[in-house]
Short mmCIF file of C-alpha atoms in Angstrom, two decimals:
data_model
loop_
_atom_site.label_atom_id
_atom_site.label_comp_id
_atom_site.label_asym_id
_atom_site.label_seq_id
_atom_site.Cartn_x
_atom_site.Cartn_y
_atom_site.Cartn_z
CA MET R 1 21.60 21.53 21.29
CA ALA R 2 17.99 20.40 20.80
CA ILE R 3 16.57 19.00 17.59
CA LEU R 4 16.91 21.85 15.09
CA HIS R 5 14.90 22.36 11.90
CA LEU R 6 17.21 24.03 9.39
CA LYS R 7 14.47 23.95 6.76
CA GLN R 8 10.75 23.31 7.10
CA GLY R 9 7.98 22.85 4.56
CA LYS R 10 4.39 24.04 4.76
CA PRO R 11 2.91 24.13 8.27
CA GLN R 12 0.52 21.31 9.09
CA SER R 13 -2.45 23.70 9.10
CA GLU R 14 -1.93 24.54 5.42
CA ARG R 15 -1.52 20.87 4.53
CA ALA R 16 -4.79 20.14 6.33
CA GLU R 17 -6.55 22.80 4.24
CA ASP R 18 -5.26 21.15 1.08
CA ASP R 19 -6.53 17.78 2.32
CA ALA R 20 -9.98 19.21 3.05
CA LYS R 21 -10.34 20.55 -0.49
CA VAL R 22 -9.37 17.17 -1.93
CA ARG R 23 -11.79 15.37 0.40
CA ALA R 24 -14.80 17.45 -0.69
CA SER R 25 -14.01 17.08 -4.38
CA VAL R 26 -13.59 13.30 -4.15
CA GLU R 27 -16.82 12.85 -2.19
CA SER R 28 -18.79 14.64 -4.89
CA ILE R 29 -17.22 12.66 -7.73
CA LEU R 30 -17.77 9.27 -6.07
CA ALA R 31 -21.42 10.13 -5.45
CA ASP R 32 -21.81 10.96 -9.13
CA ILE R 33 -20.25 7.64 -10.20
CA GLU R 34 -22.52 5.71 -7.83
CA THR R 35 -25.59 7.52 -9.17
CA ARG R 36 -24.90 7.67 -12.90
CA GLY R 37 -22.49 4.78 -13.43
CA ASP R 38 -20.96 4.57 -16.90
CA ALA R 39 -22.27 7.99 -17.90
CA ALA R 40 -20.45 9.66 -15.02
CA VAL R 41 -17.26 7.69 -15.72
CA ARG R 42 -17.37 8.73 -19.38
CA ASP R 43 -17.93 12.41 -18.48
CA LEU R 44 -15.02 12.33 -16.02
CA ALA R 45 -12.73 10.60 -18.51
CA GLN R 46 -13.51 13.32 -21.06
CA LYS R 47 -12.99 16.09 -18.50
CA PHE R 48 -9.71 14.89 -17.02
CA ASP R 49 -8.12 12.83 -19.81
CA GLY R 50 -9.91 13.87 -23.02
CA TYR R 51 -10.35 10.19 -23.76
CA THR R 52 -13.70 8.49 -24.47
CA PRO R 53 -13.32 5.34 -26.58
CA PRO R 54 -16.30 3.08 -27.35
CA SER R 55 -15.13 0.84 -24.49
CA PHE R 56 -12.60 1.57 -21.76
CA ARG R 57 -11.80 -2.15 -21.50
CA LEU R 58 -9.11 -3.29 -23.92
CA THR R 59 -9.79 -6.28 -26.14
CA ALA R 60 -7.24 -9.03 -26.64
CA SER R 61 -6.28 -7.57 -30.03
CA GLU R 62 -5.88 -4.06 -28.55
CA ILE R 63 -3.65 -5.47 -25.81
CA GLU R 64 -1.52 -7.26 -28.39
CA ALA R 65 -1.30 -4.12 -30.54
CA ALA R 66 -0.13 -2.06 -27.58
CA MET R 67 2.49 -4.62 -26.61
CA GLN R 68 3.86 -4.64 -30.16
CA LYS R 69 4.86 -1.00 -29.63
CA VAL R 70 7.19 -1.86 -26.72
CA SER R 71 10.83 -2.25 -27.71
CA THR R 72 12.61 -5.56 -27.23
CA ARG R 73 14.93 -4.00 -24.65
CA ASP R 74 12.03 -2.58 -22.66
CA MET R 75 10.23 -5.93 -22.72
CA GLU R 76 13.38 -7.64 -21.47
CA ASP R 77 13.72 -5.11 -18.64
CA ILE R 78 10.06 -5.55 -17.68
CA ALA R 79 10.57 -9.31 -17.66
CA PHE R 80 13.67 -8.98 -15.47
CA ALA R 81 11.87 -6.75 -12.96
CA GLN R 82 8.88 -9.09 -12.84
CA THR R 83 11.16 -12.06 -12.22
CA GLN R 84 12.66 -10.32 -9.16
CA ILE R 85 9.27 -9.26 -7.82
CA ARG R 86 7.68 -12.66 -8.46
CA SER R 87 10.55 -14.47 -6.76
CA PHE R 88 10.26 -12.42 -3.57
CA ALA R 89 6.45 -12.62 -3.58
CA GLN R 90 6.61 -16.41 -3.96
CA ALA R 91 9.00 -16.62 -1.01
CA GLN R 92 6.63 -14.50 1.05
CA ARG R 93 3.67 -16.68 0.04
CA ALA R 94 5.58 -19.79 1.07
CA SER R 95 6.04 -18.30 4.56
CA MET R 96 2.25 -18.26 5.06
CA THR R 97 0.99 -21.72 5.88
CA ASP R 98 -2.40 -23.16 6.71
CA ILE R 99 -2.43 -24.76 10.17
CA GLU R 100 -4.53 -27.21 12.16
CA VAL R 101 -3.78 -28.12 15.78
CA GLU R 102 -5.47 -30.38 18.33
CA THR R 103 -5.69 -28.12 21.38
CA LEU R 104 -7.52 -30.67 23.54
CA PRO R 105 -8.37 -34.30 22.84
CA GLY R 106 -11.01 -34.16 20.11
CA VAL R 107 -10.80 -30.36 19.63
CA PHE R 108 -9.21 -29.17 16.38
CA LEU R 109 -8.58 -25.52 15.50
CA GLY R 110 -7.13 -24.23 12.28
CA HIS R 111 -6.86 -21.45 9.79
CA LYS R 112 -6.72 -21.23 6.02
CA ASN R 113 -5.22 -18.47 3.87
CA ILE R 114 -7.77 -17.77 1.14
CA PRO R 115 -7.21 -15.30 -1.73
CA VAL R 116 -9.47 -12.28 -2.07
CA GLN R 117 -11.79 -13.17 -4.95
CA SER R 118 -11.47 -10.00 -7.02
CA VAL R 119 -9.01 -7.12 -6.96
CA GLY R 120 -8.82 -3.79 -8.78
CA CYS R 121 -5.24 -2.63 -9.36
CA TYR R 122 -4.71 1.07 -10.07
CA VAL R 123 -1.58 2.07 -11.96
CA PRO R 124 -0.80 5.81 -11.98
CA GLY R 125 0.10 7.41 -15.27
CA GLY R 126 -0.39 11.15 -15.02
CA LYS R 127 2.90 13.08 -15.02
CA PHE R 128 4.88 9.82 -15.13
CA PRO R 129 3.58 6.46 -16.43
CA MET R 130 4.24 4.12 -13.48
CA VAL R 131 4.99 0.87 -15.31
CA ALA R 132 6.42 -0.65 -12.14
CA SER R 133 3.13 -0.25 -10.27
CA ALA R 134 1.64 -2.91 -12.52
CA HIS R 135 4.27 -5.40 -11.36
CA MET R 136 3.75 -4.49 -7.73
CA SER R 137 -0.02 -4.92 -7.72
CA VAL R 138 -1.09 -7.20 -10.57
CA LEU R 139 1.79 -9.66 -10.36
CA THR R 140 1.66 -9.88 -6.56
CA ALA R 141 -2.10 -10.55 -6.66
CA SER R 142 -1.44 -13.26 -9.22
CA VAL R 143 1.12 -14.96 -6.97
CA ALA R 144 -1.47 -14.85 -4.17
CA GLY R 145 -3.93 -16.72 -6.41
CA VAL R 146 -6.58 -14.02 -6.85
CA PRO R 147 -9.01 -15.42 -9.46
CA ARG R 148 -10.12 -12.06 -10.93
CA ILE R 149 -7.58 -9.28 -11.31
CA ILE R 150 -8.60 -6.12 -13.12
CA ALA R 151 -6.13 -3.32 -13.80
CA SER R 152 -6.62 0.27 -14.84
CA ALA R 153 -4.32 3.11 -15.86
CA PRO R 154 -5.02 6.49 -17.48
CA PRO R 155 -4.31 7.10 -21.15
CA VAL R 156 -1.03 8.76 -22.03
CA LYS R 157 -1.17 11.16 -24.98
CA GLY R 158 -4.65 9.92 -25.83
CA ALA R 159 -3.90 6.20 -25.94
CA PRO R 160 -3.13 3.22 -23.72
CA HIS R 161 0.47 3.34 -22.54
CA PRO R 162 2.13 0.38 -24.27
CA ALA R 163 4.60 -0.54 -21.52
CA ILE R 164 1.95 -0.32 -18.80
CA VAL R 165 -0.35 -2.58 -20.81
CA ALA R 166 2.52 -5.02 -21.34
CA ALA R 167 3.34 -5.08 -17.63
CA MET R 168 -0.32 -5.63 -16.73
CA GLN R 169 -0.72 -8.46 -19.21
CA LYS R 170 2.56 -10.15 -18.31
CA GLY R 171 1.74 -9.72 -14.62
CA GLY R 172 -1.49 -11.68 -14.95
CA ALA R 173 -4.34 -9.16 -15.31
CA HIS R 174 -7.62 -10.68 -16.49
CA GLU R 175 -9.20 -7.35 -17.51
CA ILE R 176 -7.37 -4.18 -18.54
CA TYR R 177 -9.04 -0.75 -18.58
CA VAL R 178 -7.80 2.62 -19.79
CA LEU R 179 -9.19 4.82 -17.06
CA GLY R 180 -7.45 7.16 -14.67
CA GLY R 181 -7.91 8.86 -11.34
CA ILE R 182 -11.04 8.85 -9.24
CA GLN R 183 -13.16 7.56 -12.12
CA ALA R 184 -11.00 4.42 -12.29
CA VAL R 185 -10.99 3.53 -8.60
CA GLY R 186 -14.62 4.59 -8.22
CA ALA R 187 -15.77 2.41 -11.13
CA MET R 188 -13.78 -0.59 -9.93
CA ALA R 189 -15.06 -0.31 -6.37
CA LEU R 190 -18.67 0.76 -6.94
CA GLY R 191 -19.26 -0.98 -10.25
CA THR R 192 -21.08 0.35 -13.29
CA GLU R 193 -23.28 -1.12 -15.98
CA THR R 194 -20.17 -2.50 -17.73
CA ILE R 195 -17.67 -2.99 -14.89
CA GLU R 196 -18.36 -5.56 -12.21
CA PRO R 197 -17.25 -4.25 -8.80
CA VAL R 198 -14.25 -5.75 -7.07
CA HIS R 199 -13.76 -6.78 -3.46
CA MET R 200 -10.49 -4.89 -2.95
CA LEU R 201 -8.61 -1.88 -4.35
CA VAL R 202 -4.82 -1.65 -4.42
CA GLY R 203 -2.17 0.61 -5.85
CA PRO R 204 -0.62 4.04 -5.29
CA GLY R 205 -1.85 7.33 -6.69
CA ASN R 206 -2.03 11.06 -6.23
CA ALA R 207 -3.84 12.78 -3.37
CA PHE R 208 -7.21 12.34 -5.11
CA VAL R 209 -6.77 8.61 -5.68
CA ALA R 210 -5.57 8.11 -2.10
CA GLU R 211 -8.59 10.02 -0.76
CA ALA R 212 -10.96 8.04 -2.98
CA LYS R 213 -9.57 4.81 -1.55
CA ARG R 214 -10.01 6.19 1.96
CA GLN R 215 -13.65 7.06 1.31
CA LEU R 216 -14.36 3.72 -0.37
CA TYR R 217 -12.80 1.69 2.43
CA GLY R 218 -15.53 -0.40 4.01
CA ARG R 219 -17.39 -0.78 0.74
CA VAL R 220 -14.29 -2.57 -0.44
CA GLY R 221 -11.02 -3.52 1.15
CA ILE R 222 -7.91 -1.50 0.35
CA ASP R 223 -4.24 -2.27 0.61
CA LEU R 224 -3.31 0.86 2.56
CA PHE R 225 -3.34 4.63 2.30
CA ALA R 226 -0.66 5.18 -0.35
CA GLY R 227 -0.80 8.88 -1.09
CA PRO R 228 1.85 11.27 -2.42
CA THR R 229 5.29 9.72 -2.05
CA GLU R 230 7.49 10.55 0.94
CA THR R 231 11.23 10.07 1.27
CA MET R 232 13.57 10.42 4.21
CA VAL R 233 17.34 10.27 4.25
CA ILE R 234 18.99 9.43 7.57
CA ALA R 235 22.68 10.23 7.13
CA ASP R 236 25.85 11.03 9.00
CA ASP R 237 29.23 12.24 7.80
CA THR R 238 30.10 8.86 6.29
CA VAL R 239 28.35 10.06 3.11
CA ASP R 240 28.46 13.27 1.11
CA ALA R 241 25.99 15.95 0.15
CA GLU R 242 25.73 14.90 -3.50
CA LEU R 243 24.42 11.47 -2.51
CA CYS R 244 21.92 12.92 -0.01
CA ALA R 245 20.67 15.63 -2.36
CA THR R 246 20.30 13.19 -5.25
CA ASP R 247 18.25 10.77 -3.15
CA LEU R 248 16.00 13.54 -1.82
CA LEU R 249 15.27 15.07 -5.23
CA GLY R 250 14.89 11.65 -6.83
CA GLN R 251 11.61 11.26 -4.96
CA ALA R 252 10.60 14.94 -4.79
CA GLU R 253 10.13 14.86 -8.58
CA HIS R 254 7.08 12.59 -8.16
CA GLY R 255 4.70 15.50 -7.70
CA TYR R 256 4.21 18.98 -6.30
CA ASN R 257 3.42 17.67 -2.82
CA SER R 258 5.99 14.94 -2.23
CA PRO R 259 7.66 15.38 1.18
CA ALA R 260 11.44 14.88 1.35
CA CYS R 261 13.37 15.05 4.61
CA LEU R 262 17.02 14.84 5.66
CA ILE R 263 17.78 13.84 9.25
CA THR R 264 21.41 14.15 10.25
CA ASN R 265 23.74 14.76 13.17
CA SER R 266 26.23 16.63 10.96
CA ARG R 267 25.78 20.38 10.53
CA LYS R 268 28.38 20.29 7.77
CA LEU R 269 26.41 17.66 5.83
CA ALA R 270 23.13 19.50 6.37
CA ASP R 271 24.47 22.81 5.05
CA ALA R 272 26.25 21.14 2.14
CA THR R 273 23.11 19.19 1.17
CA LEU R 274 21.03 22.37 1.09
CA ALA R 275 23.59 23.94 -1.22
CA GLU R 276 23.82 20.81 -3.38
CA ILE R 277 20.03 20.69 -3.79
CA ASP R 278 20.11 24.27 -5.07
CA ARG R 279 22.80 23.24 -7.58
CA LEU R 280 21.00 20.12 -8.77
CA LEU R 281 17.70 21.95 -9.22
CA LYS R 282 19.40 24.09 -11.88
CA ILE R 283 20.19 21.02 -14.02
CA LEU R 284 17.51 18.46 -13.14
CA PRO R 285 15.05 18.12 -16.07
CA THR R 286 12.16 17.57 -13.65
CA ALA R 287 13.12 20.54 -11.48
CA GLU R 288 9.80 22.30 -12.16
CA THR R 289 8.10 19.64 -10.07
CA ALA R 290 10.88 18.74 -7.66
CA SER R 291 11.60 22.35 -6.72
CA VAL R 292 8.00 22.96 -5.65
CA SER R 293 7.96 19.81 -3.54
CA TRP R 294 11.26 20.75 -1.94
CA ARG R 295 10.13 24.33 -1.30
CA ASP R 296 6.77 23.40 0.21
CA TYR R 297 7.41 19.93 1.66
CA GLY R 298 11.16 19.71 2.23
CA ASP R 299 12.72 19.41 5.69
CA VAL R 300 16.26 19.32 7.04
CA ILE R 301 16.46 18.28 10.69
CA LEU R 302 19.69 18.47 12.68
CA CYS R 303 20.01 16.22 15.74
CA ASP R 304 22.57 15.85 18.49
CA SER R 305 22.71 12.05 18.51
CA TYR R 306 21.78 8.89 16.68
CA GLU R 307 19.13 8.29 19.34
CA GLU R 308 17.50 11.62 18.48
CA MET R 309 17.69 10.80 14.77
CA LEU R 310 15.95 7.49 15.47
CA GLN R 311 13.24 9.17 17.55
CA VAL R 312 12.47 11.77 14.89
CA ALA R 313 12.42 9.15 12.13
CA ASN R 314 10.02 6.87 14.02
CA ASP R 315 7.77 9.82 14.89
CA MET R 316 7.55 10.96 11.26
CA ALA R 317 6.99 7.37 9.98
CA TYR R 318 7.86 8.20 6.36
CA GLU R 319 7.22 5.92 3.41
CA HIS R 320 10.77 5.52 2.11
CA VAL R 321 13.64 5.69 4.60
CA GLN R 322 17.18 5.67 3.19
CA VAL R 323 19.76 4.99 5.93
CA MET R 324 23.39 5.89 5.21
CA THR R 325 25.33 5.89 8.47
CA ASP R 326 28.07 4.03 10.29
CA ARG R 327 25.38 1.93 12.03
CA ASP R 328 22.76 0.98 9.43
CA ASP R 329 21.98 -2.36 11.11
CA TRP R 330 21.31 -0.56 14.40
CA PHE R 331 18.65 1.51 12.63
CA LEU R 332 17.24 -1.68 11.09
CA SER R 333 16.88 -3.21 14.57
CA GLN R 334 15.45 -0.06 16.17
CA MET R 335 13.15 1.43 13.52
CA HIS R 336 9.49 0.47 13.99
CA SER R 337 7.43 2.93 11.92
CA TYR R 338 8.15 3.30 8.21
CA GLY R 339 7.18 1.99 4.79
CA ALA R 340 10.44 0.40 3.66
CA LEU R 341 14.09 0.74 4.64
CA PHE R 342 16.94 1.16 2.18
CA LEU R 343 20.15 0.35 4.00
CA GLY R 344 23.53 1.68 2.98
CA ALA R 345 24.82 3.95 0.27
CA ARG R 346 24.86 1.16 -2.35
CA THR R 347 21.07 0.85 -2.49
CA ASN R 348 18.47 3.51 -3.10
CA VAL R 349 14.73 4.09 -3.25
CA ALA R 350 14.61 3.96 -7.05
CA ASN R 351 15.85 0.34 -6.94
CA GLY R 352 12.93 -0.50 -4.67
CA ASP R 353 10.53 1.47 -6.83
CA LYS R 354 11.38 -0.32 -10.04
CA VAL R 355 13.30 -3.56 -9.91
CA ILE R 356 14.92 -5.00 -6.80
CA GLY R 357 11.93 -7.14 -5.82
CA THR R 358 10.31 -5.63 -2.73
CA ASN R 359 6.96 -3.92 -3.25
CA HIS R 360 6.84 -0.17 -3.81
CA THR R 361 3.24 0.40 -2.70
CA LEU R 362 3.93 1.63 0.82
CA PRO R 363 2.18 3.46 3.67
CA THR R 364 2.27 7.26 3.75
CA LYS R 365 1.00 9.96 6.10
CA LYS R 366 2.22 8.04 9.17
CA ALA R 367 0.28 4.89 8.28
CA GLY R 368 3.55 3.04 8.79
CA ARG R 369 2.75 3.19 12.50
CA TYR R 370 0.10 0.49 12.04
CA THR R 371 0.68 -1.24 8.70
CA GLY R 372 3.41 -2.34 6.36
CA GLY R 373 3.29 -2.06 2.59
CA LEU R 374 1.55 -4.07 -0.09
CA TRP R 375 2.72 -7.68 -0.23
CA VAL R 376 1.34 -11.04 -1.20
CA GLY R 377 -0.27 -11.41 2.24
CA LYS R 378 -2.51 -8.39 1.63
CA PHE R 379 -4.35 -10.42 -1.01
CA LEU R 380 -4.94 -13.32 1.38
CA LYS R 381 -7.58 -13.53 4.10
CA THR R 382 -6.76 -15.73 7.07
CA HIS R 383 -9.95 -17.53 8.08
CA SER R 384 -10.20 -19.75 11.14
CA TYR R 385 -12.27 -22.88 11.68
CA GLN R 386 -12.97 -25.35 14.45
CA ARG R 387 -13.96 -28.99 14.63
CA ILE R 388 -14.97 -31.20 17.59
CA THR R 389 -14.73 -34.91 16.89
CA THR R 390 -15.68 -36.66 20.17
CA ASP R 391 -18.71 -36.63 22.48
CA GLU R 392 -16.46 -36.09 25.48
CA ALA R 393 -14.90 -32.96 23.98
CA ALA R 394 -18.31 -31.56 22.97
CA ALA R 395 -19.64 -31.98 26.49
CA SER R 396 -16.52 -30.64 28.21
CA ILE R 397 -16.09 -27.52 26.07
CA GLY R 398 -19.87 -27.03 26.11
CA ALA R 399 -19.95 -26.88 29.91
CA TYR R 400 -17.26 -24.22 30.02
CA GLY R 401 -19.01 -22.30 27.25
CA SER R 402 -22.35 -22.50 29.04
CA ARG R 403 -21.02 -21.02 32.25
CA LEU R 404 -19.06 -18.28 30.50
CA CYS R 405 -22.11 -17.29 28.43
CA MET R 406 -24.28 -17.08 31.55
CA LEU R 407 -21.57 -14.98 33.22
CA GLU R 408 -22.23 -12.38 30.53
CA GLY R 409 -26.01 -12.82 30.58
CA PHE R 410 -26.29 -14.47 27.15
CA VAL R 411 -28.88 -17.18 27.79
CA GLY R 412 -29.41 -18.00 24.12
CA HIS R 413 -25.67 -18.41 23.70
CA ALA R 414 -25.60 -20.67 26.74
CA GLU R 415 -28.32 -22.88 25.28
CA GLN R 416 -26.18 -23.49 22.20
CA CYS R 417 -23.65 -25.01 24.57
CA ASN R 418 -26.21 -26.68 26.84
CA ILE R 419 -27.88 -28.66 24.07
CA ARG R 420 -24.52 -30.24 23.28
CA VAL R 421 -23.91 -31.03 26.95
CA ARG R 422 -27.31 -32.75 27.08
CA ARG R 423 -26.97 -34.66 23.78
CA TYR R 424 -23.31 -35.61 23.86
CA GLY R 425 -22.64 -35.60 27.61
CA GLY R 426 -25.88 -37.17 28.81
CA LYS R 427 -26.38 -34.46 31.44
CA ASN R 428 -29.74 -32.91 32.35
CA VAL R 429 -29.05 -29.18 32.27
CA PRO R 430 -32.18 -27.10 33.07
CA TYR R 431 -33.17 -24.79 30.24
CA GLY R 432 -31.62 -21.33 30.70
CA ALA R 433 -29.26 -22.48 33.43
CA ALA R 434 -25.50 -22.85 33.48
CA ALA R 435 -24.08 -26.34 33.02
CA GLU R 436 -22.21 -27.81 35.96
#
């Protein structure tokens, strides 16, 4: 039996058409923000959120007032989550060290890890206010030592979302804005009369936010392409259909275009999971959203072997990959393209999304083939330097450099080396010639 698709979502051609429509819309909106600045941002905020306060930036008193609306229990839970995320981010930061080595006598090479100087953190808040995204972006940037962190989230019911504001403030944001969607990321990246542009954009978002980040990349840095969430369950008959269906729908509820995929070598589990999804969609409060995602973007793939399951999973390179098999560690050792792995039936993607400590801003649309997710290292730039401390080293390296530059025809480059050979090595190298 070959790899068999028991259920497939929209064909790739239809998904590409959807992407093209988003791309054109985003391009037009970003051009408007660049041209009209604050006026465009205000028009967009009115159009999409019905929210146009005197200033989109919250004052200290407005931040405090919002935080006062958060219950004690919710504040304690936010604090617990931030402790886990901060602890892991600090451990990651400690793994990144500056180095300096003497590669030859008198020749020193090194690198320094320097924080990006300003970051704009986008926190989604449309259908669901993503409080956890503030931890993942703002707090992680703070651990990295970013000196200017601005954060933005859309209004919820016509006002700043109290828990999001609390998470931003507790995470270390220096400026907090109540702006959503393309107008938020566009204003942070391009700048306006009242918002100083940042050097880097981070954070997840819907298809429009992800496309805006893609189009702005180059003007600013970005963390990665973090578009509509994707989830994959790799399972065998060591688990049951209820567990698989729950984990698939738990992520499908994110939006109307959130891919969810089951890969299994058990026909019994595949059929039972399809039936269980139908049952759960009748009682899930967010079924209106999850059912559309499952209908249009859901897949069930039946494989002959674990090797085939691995191949399919690596080829699809999904954002979240839940592994529930009799050989989870084998998948951990063999998987190479994904956002994050969730190993065993005891863990789940929601833990990673909200509290366990790893970052939930992860690559989608196969970006896991070339990048991992957001982490403290994304906010650090590794810059190299070199130092030569002796005349002998300057002359020796200069001679090699001279000849290698002339090999490529770069005479001006060669003269940079030659002048050092003459001054520090006492050798008479003819102008425009290779050093001996």
